[in-house]
mmCIF file of C-alpha atoms in Angstrom:
data_model
loop_
_atom_site.group_PDB
_atom_site.id
_atom_site.type_symbol
_atom_site.label_atom_id
_atom_site.label_comp_id
_atom_site.label_asym_id
_atom_site.label_seq_id
_atom_site.Cartn_x
_atom_site.Cartn_y
_atom_site.Cartn_z
ATOM 1 C CA MET U 11 41.259 36.108 -128.109
ATOM 2 C CA LYS U 12 41.714 40.086 -128.497
ATOM 3 C CA GLU U 13 43.984 39.548 -131.101
ATOM 4 C CA ASP U 14 41.844 36.958 -133.247
ATOM 5 C CA ILE U 15 39.009 39.428 -133.013
ATOM 6 C CA LEU U 16 41.526 42.456 -133.834
ATOM 7 C CA ASN U 17 42.409 40.400 -136.640
ATOM 8 C CA THR U 18 39.240 38.674 -138.311
ATOM 9 C CA ALA U 19 38.065 42.316 -137.470
ATOM 10 C CA ALA U 20 40.599 44.134 -139.956
ATOM 11 C CA GLU U 21 40.343 41.626 -142.273
ATOM 12 C CA MET U 22 36.077 41.854 -143.165
ATOM 13 C CA PHE U 23 36.586 45.428 -142.649
ATOM 14 C CA LEU U 24 39.246 45.821 -145.551
ATOM 15 C CA ASN U 25 37.000 42.929 -147.157
ATOM 16 C CA TYR U 26 33.678 44.688 -146.680
ATOM 17 C CA GLY U 27 33.756 47.836 -145.175
ATOM 18 C CA PHE U 28 33.174 49.598 -141.717
ATOM 19 C CA LYS U 29 29.992 50.429 -141.852
ATOM 20 C CA SER U 30 28.650 46.931 -143.998
ATOM 21 C CA VAL U 31 30.244 44.842 -140.804
ATOM 22 C CA THR U 32 28.306 44.171 -137.965
ATOM 23 C CA MET U 33 29.443 42.452 -134.672
ATOM 24 C CA ASP U 34 27.455 39.602 -135.774
ATOM 25 C CA ASP U 35 28.907 38.955 -138.465
ATOM 26 C CA ILE U 36 32.348 39.032 -136.769
ATOM 27 C CA ALA U 37 31.567 36.604 -134.112
ATOM 28 C CA GLU U 38 29.943 34.839 -137.097
ATOM 29 C CA LYS U 39 33.358 34.197 -138.256
ATOM 30 C CA LEU U 40 35.237 33.109 -135.353
ATOM 31 C CA GLY U 41 32.297 31.435 -134.091
ATOM 32 C CA ILE U 42 31.879 32.262 -131.145
ATOM 33 C CA SER U 43 29.224 34.925 -129.555
ATOM 34 C CA LYS U 44 29.111 38.681 -129.767
ATOM 35 C CA LYS U 45 29.336 38.731 -126.237
ATOM 36 C CA THR U 46 32.756 37.596 -126.247
ATOM 37 C CA ILE U 47 33.309 40.435 -128.656
ATOM 38 C CA TYR U 48 31.990 43.425 -126.264
ATOM 39 C CA ASN U 49 33.761 41.429 -123.405
ATOM 40 C CA HIS U 50 36.787 42.575 -124.948
ATOM 41 C CA TYR U 51 35.284 45.846 -127.149
ATOM 42 C CA SER U 52 31.890 47.767 -125.332
ATOM 43 C CA THR U 53 31.083 48.660 -129.085
ATOM 44 C CA LYS U 54 31.631 48.609 -132.652
ATOM 45 C CA SER U 55 33.015 52.020 -132.511
ATOM 46 C CA LYS U 56 35.986 51.108 -129.888
ATOM 47 C CA LEU U 57 36.189 47.862 -132.022
ATOM 48 C CA VAL U 58 36.086 50.126 -134.980
ATOM 49 C CA LEU U 59 39.689 52.310 -133.360
ATOM 50 C CA SER U 60 41.346 49.818 -132.526
ATOM 51 C CA THR U 61 41.245 47.807 -135.671
ATOM 52 C CA SER U 62 42.520 50.595 -137.688
ATOM 53 C CA HIS U 63 45.492 51.327 -135.001
ATOM 54 C CA HIS U 64 46.167 47.569 -135.417
ATOM 55 C CA ILE U 65 45.641 47.971 -139.430
ATOM 56 C CA PHE U 66 48.357 50.475 -139.084
ATOM 57 C CA GLU U 67 50.410 49.125 -137.378
ATOM 58 C CA LYS U 68 51.120 45.751 -139.233
ATOM 59 C CA ILE U 69 51.990 48.694 -142.236
ATOM 60 C CA ASN U 70 54.019 50.667 -140.234
ATOM 61 C CA THR U 71 55.748 48.082 -139.099
ATOM 62 C CA GLY U 72 56.306 46.255 -142.640
ATOM 63 C CA ILE U 73 57.577 50.056 -143.900
ATOM 64 C CA GLU U 74 60.173 50.377 -141.569
ATOM 65 C CA LYS U 75 61.663 46.749 -142.556
ATOM 66 C CA ILE U 76 61.420 48.555 -146.328
ATOM 67 C CA ARG U 77 63.315 50.873 -145.031
ATOM 68 C CA GLU U 78 66.036 49.040 -143.080
ATOM 69 C CA LYS U 79 67.226 47.699 -146.587
ATOM 70 C CA GLN U 80 68.409 51.081 -147.465
ATOM 71 C CA GLN U 81 68.224 50.705 -151.192
ATOM 72 C CA ASN U 82 67.404 52.645 -153.876
ATOM 73 C CA PRO U 83 64.822 55.627 -152.701
ATOM 74 C CA ILE U 84 63.204 55.400 -156.092
ATOM 75 C CA LYS U 85 63.174 51.542 -155.955
ATOM 76 C CA GLU U 86 62.110 51.711 -152.208
ATOM 77 C CA ASN U 87 58.945 53.763 -153.143
ATOM 78 C CA PHE U 88 57.607 51.244 -155.672
ATOM 79 C CA GLU U 89 58.306 48.213 -153.073
ATOM 80 C CA ILE U 90 56.403 49.807 -150.192
ATOM 81 C CA LYS U 91 53.186 50.910 -152.741
ATOM 82 C CA ARG U 92 53.156 46.581 -153.674
ATOM 83 C CA PHE U 93 53.272 46.094 -149.712
ATOM 84 C CA VAL U 94 50.516 48.031 -148.912
ATOM 85 C CA ILE U 95 48.201 47.787 -152.116
ATOM 86 C CA HIS U 96 48.360 43.792 -151.125
ATOM 87 C CA HIS U 97 47.868 44.948 -147.040
ATOM 88 C CA LEU U 98 45.131 47.073 -147.656
ATOM 89 C CA LYS U 99 43.507 44.749 -150.685
ATOM 90 C CA ASP U 100 43.210 46.834 -152.968
ATOM 91 C CA GLU U 101 39.643 48.901 -150.826
ATOM 92 C CA ASN U 102 37.306 48.366 -153.093
ATOM 93 C CA THR U 103 35.279 48.761 -150.602
ATOM 94 C CA SER U 104 36.351 51.881 -149.648
ATOM 95 C CA PRO U 105 37.248 51.835 -146.011
ATOM 96 C CA HIS U 106 38.599 54.826 -145.731
ATOM 97 C CA PHE U 107 35.711 56.251 -147.096
ATOM 98 C CA GLN U 108 33.374 54.991 -144.629
ATOM 99 C CA LEU U 109 36.243 55.555 -141.420
ATOM 100 C CA GLN U 110 35.852 59.260 -142.709
ATOM 101 C CA LYS U 111 31.897 59.621 -142.553
ATOM 102 C CA TYR U 112 30.981 57.342 -140.723
ATOM 103 C CA TYR U 113 33.773 57.057 -137.503
ATOM 104 C CA PRO U 114 35.233 60.376 -137.636
ATOM 105 C CA LYS U 115 36.809 59.996 -134.414
ATOM 106 C CA ALA U 116 38.586 56.605 -134.900
ATOM 107 C CA PHE U 117 39.633 58.406 -138.243
ATOM 108 C CA GLU U 118 41.055 61.716 -137.290
ATOM 109 C CA SER U 119 43.338 59.776 -134.839
ATOM 110 C CA LEU U 120 44.221 57.370 -137.503
ATOM 111 C CA LYS U 121 44.974 60.575 -139.558
ATOM 112 C CA GLY U 122 47.151 61.637 -137.354
ATOM 113 C CA LYS U 123 49.696 58.942 -137.183
ATOM 114 C CA GLN U 124 49.439 58.184 -140.915
ATOM 115 C CA PHE U 125 51.213 61.609 -141.375
ATOM 116 C CA GLN U 126 53.869 61.154 -139.105
ATOM 117 C CA LEU U 127 54.880 57.850 -140.607
ATOM 118 C CA LEU U 128 54.286 59.222 -143.981
ATOM 119 C CA ASP U 129 56.358 62.729 -142.935
ATOM 120 C CA ASN U 130 58.979 60.448 -141.910
ATOM 121 C CA CYS U 131 59.214 58.214 -144.353
ATOM 122 C CA ILE U 132 59.241 60.619 -147.216
ATOM 123 C CA SER U 133 61.158 63.075 -145.952
ATOM 124 C CA ASP U 134 63.994 60.581 -145.152
ATOM 125 C CA ASN U 135 63.056 58.815 -148.950
ATOM 126 C CA ILE U 136 63.741 62.399 -150.439
ATOM 127 C CA ASN U 137 66.995 63.657 -148.710
ATOM 128 C CA ARG U 138 68.731 60.215 -149.717
ATOM 129 C CA GLY U 139 67.163 60.604 -153.024
ATOM 130 C CA ILE U 140 68.804 63.742 -153.288
ATOM 131 C CA LYS U 141 71.967 62.851 -151.942
ATOM 132 C CA SER U 142 71.836 60.237 -154.249
ATOM 133 C CA GLY U 143 71.322 62.369 -157.270
ATOM 134 C CA TYR U 144 68.370 60.592 -158.030
ATOM 135 C CA TYR U 145 66.075 64.120 -157.349
ATOM 136 C CA ARG U 146 66.741 67.625 -157.766
ATOM 137 C CA LYS U 147 68.946 69.320 -154.977
ATOM 138 C CA ASP U 148 66.519 72.475 -155.209
ATOM 139 C CA LEU U 149 64.055 70.710 -153.986
ATOM 140 C CA PRO U 150 61.376 72.263 -150.451
ATOM 141 C CA VAL U 151 62.048 68.587 -148.224
ATOM 142 C CA ASP U 152 58.990 69.903 -146.251
ATOM 143 C CA PHE U 153 56.235 70.678 -148.976
ATOM 144 C CA ILE U 154 56.822 67.865 -150.943
ATOM 145 C CA SER U 155 56.135 65.502 -148.003
ATOM 146 C CA ARG U 156 53.368 67.180 -147.025
ATOM 147 C CA ILE U 157 51.771 67.663 -150.397
ATOM 148 C CA HIS U 158 52.391 63.851 -150.969
ATOM 149 C CA PHE U 159 49.942 63.178 -147.785
ATOM 150 C CA VAL U 160 47.322 65.550 -148.683
ATOM 151 C CA GLY U 161 47.426 64.101 -152.463
ATOM 152 C CA MET U 162 47.560 60.063 -150.811
ATOM 153 C CA LEU U 163 44.851 61.381 -148.933
ATOM 154 C CA GLY U 164 43.004 62.791 -152.113
ATOM 155 C CA ILE U 165 42.902 59.996 -154.159
ATOM 156 C CA LYS U 166 40.909 57.969 -151.791
ATOM 157 C CA ASP U 167 38.035 60.612 -151.867
ATOM 158 C CA VAL U 168 35.329 58.073 -153.567
ATOM 159 C CA ASN U 169 33.513 60.978 -154.445
ATOM 160 C CA LEU U 170 36.513 62.683 -157.015
ATOM 161 C CA PHE U 171 37.514 58.861 -157.853
ATOM 162 C CA PRO U 172 34.675 56.921 -157.947
ATOM 163 C CA VAL U 173 35.538 52.962 -157.206
ATOM 164 C CA GLU U 174 34.059 52.064 -160.507
ATOM 165 C CA LYS U 175 36.076 53.717 -162.668
ATOM 166 C CA TYR U 176 39.460 53.903 -160.980
ATOM 167 C CA SER U 177 41.075 51.059 -158.578
ATOM 168 C CA HIS U 178 42.964 51.607 -155.827
ATOM 169 C CA SER U 179 46.647 50.108 -156.821
ATOM 170 C CA LYS U 180 45.948 52.430 -160.414
ATOM 171 C CA LEU U 181 45.159 54.998 -158.526
ATOM 172 C CA MET U 182 48.459 54.351 -156.395
ATOM 173 C CA ASP U 183 50.543 53.760 -160.073
ATOM 174 C CA TYR U 184 49.088 57.031 -161.159
ATOM 175 C CA PHE U 185 49.785 59.265 -158.331
ATOM 176 C CA LEU U 186 53.458 57.925 -157.434
ATOM 177 C CA GLU U 187 54.666 58.473 -160.947
ATOM 178 C CA TYR U 188 53.594 61.983 -160.789
ATOM 179 C CA HIS U 189 55.396 62.825 -158.137
ATOM 180 C CA LEU U 190 58.676 60.760 -158.667
ATOM 181 C CA ARG U 191 58.276 62.186 -162.167
ATOM 182 C CA ALA U 192 58.142 66.179 -160.822
ATOM 183 C CA ILE U 193 61.459 65.288 -158.089
ATOM 184 C CA CYS U 194 63.320 63.317 -160.002
ATOM 185 C CA THR U 195 67.138 63.995 -161.594
ATOM 186 C CA PRO U 196 67.761 62.831 -165.286
ATOM 187 C CA LYS U 197 69.504 59.651 -163.333
ATOM 188 C CA GLY U 198 66.344 59.557 -161.575
ATOM 189 C CA ILE U 199 63.594 59.732 -164.533
ATOM 190 C CA GLU U 200 66.098 56.696 -166.099
ATOM 191 C CA THR U 201 65.286 54.637 -163.323
ATOM 192 C CA LEU U 202 62.242 55.567 -163.277
ATOM 193 C CA GLU U 203 61.319 54.085 -166.584
ATOM 194 C CA GLU U 204 63.709 51.541 -166.380
ATOM 195 C CA ILE U 205 60.445 50.546 -163.503
ATOM 196 C CA LEU U 206 57.929 51.066 -165.163
ATOM 197 C CA ASN U 207 58.954 49.465 -168.080
ATOM 198 C CA GLU U 208 59.801 46.124 -166.116
ATOM 199 C CA LYS U 209 55.498 46.313 -165.204
#
């Protein structure tokens, strides 16, 4: 039952936002009483924390499977982007912003986990890209990894990038191209252009 609650809450939070969805909504969707949910999660804040970590773990597992393929580092970036967009349902309800505004403890807890994952993922991708000649040899890997993380957080700021004007998938497209054009060698740019022309 706990897993069912997590999966349903995750889907509803991503579709409608953390603030908008009530415990009553989740109970109704599951066809159970609200009391049953409270037996597992004593407050909505605790459910939000567990759900955000649950979503993170699912995404983390998927990203690790993509990384295990050890494919061309530029193509890997695009495959990870597609996977994340698919699992975050394009985030048009701004769950990231709502989590930050209404559940700051859950947001900060998740941010630390996200940084660890992204830092490891991006650093590995850059190092492989340098070795295979797709990325420039002179890159400050730690700096690029951190600036990438800051950029990924920044494009989720709905005050800077209102959802009426920018879809999350379009922002991720722009940001990924911006990131890759800054670090690619001519060989890497050629691969990037091929991928962009396939779209």
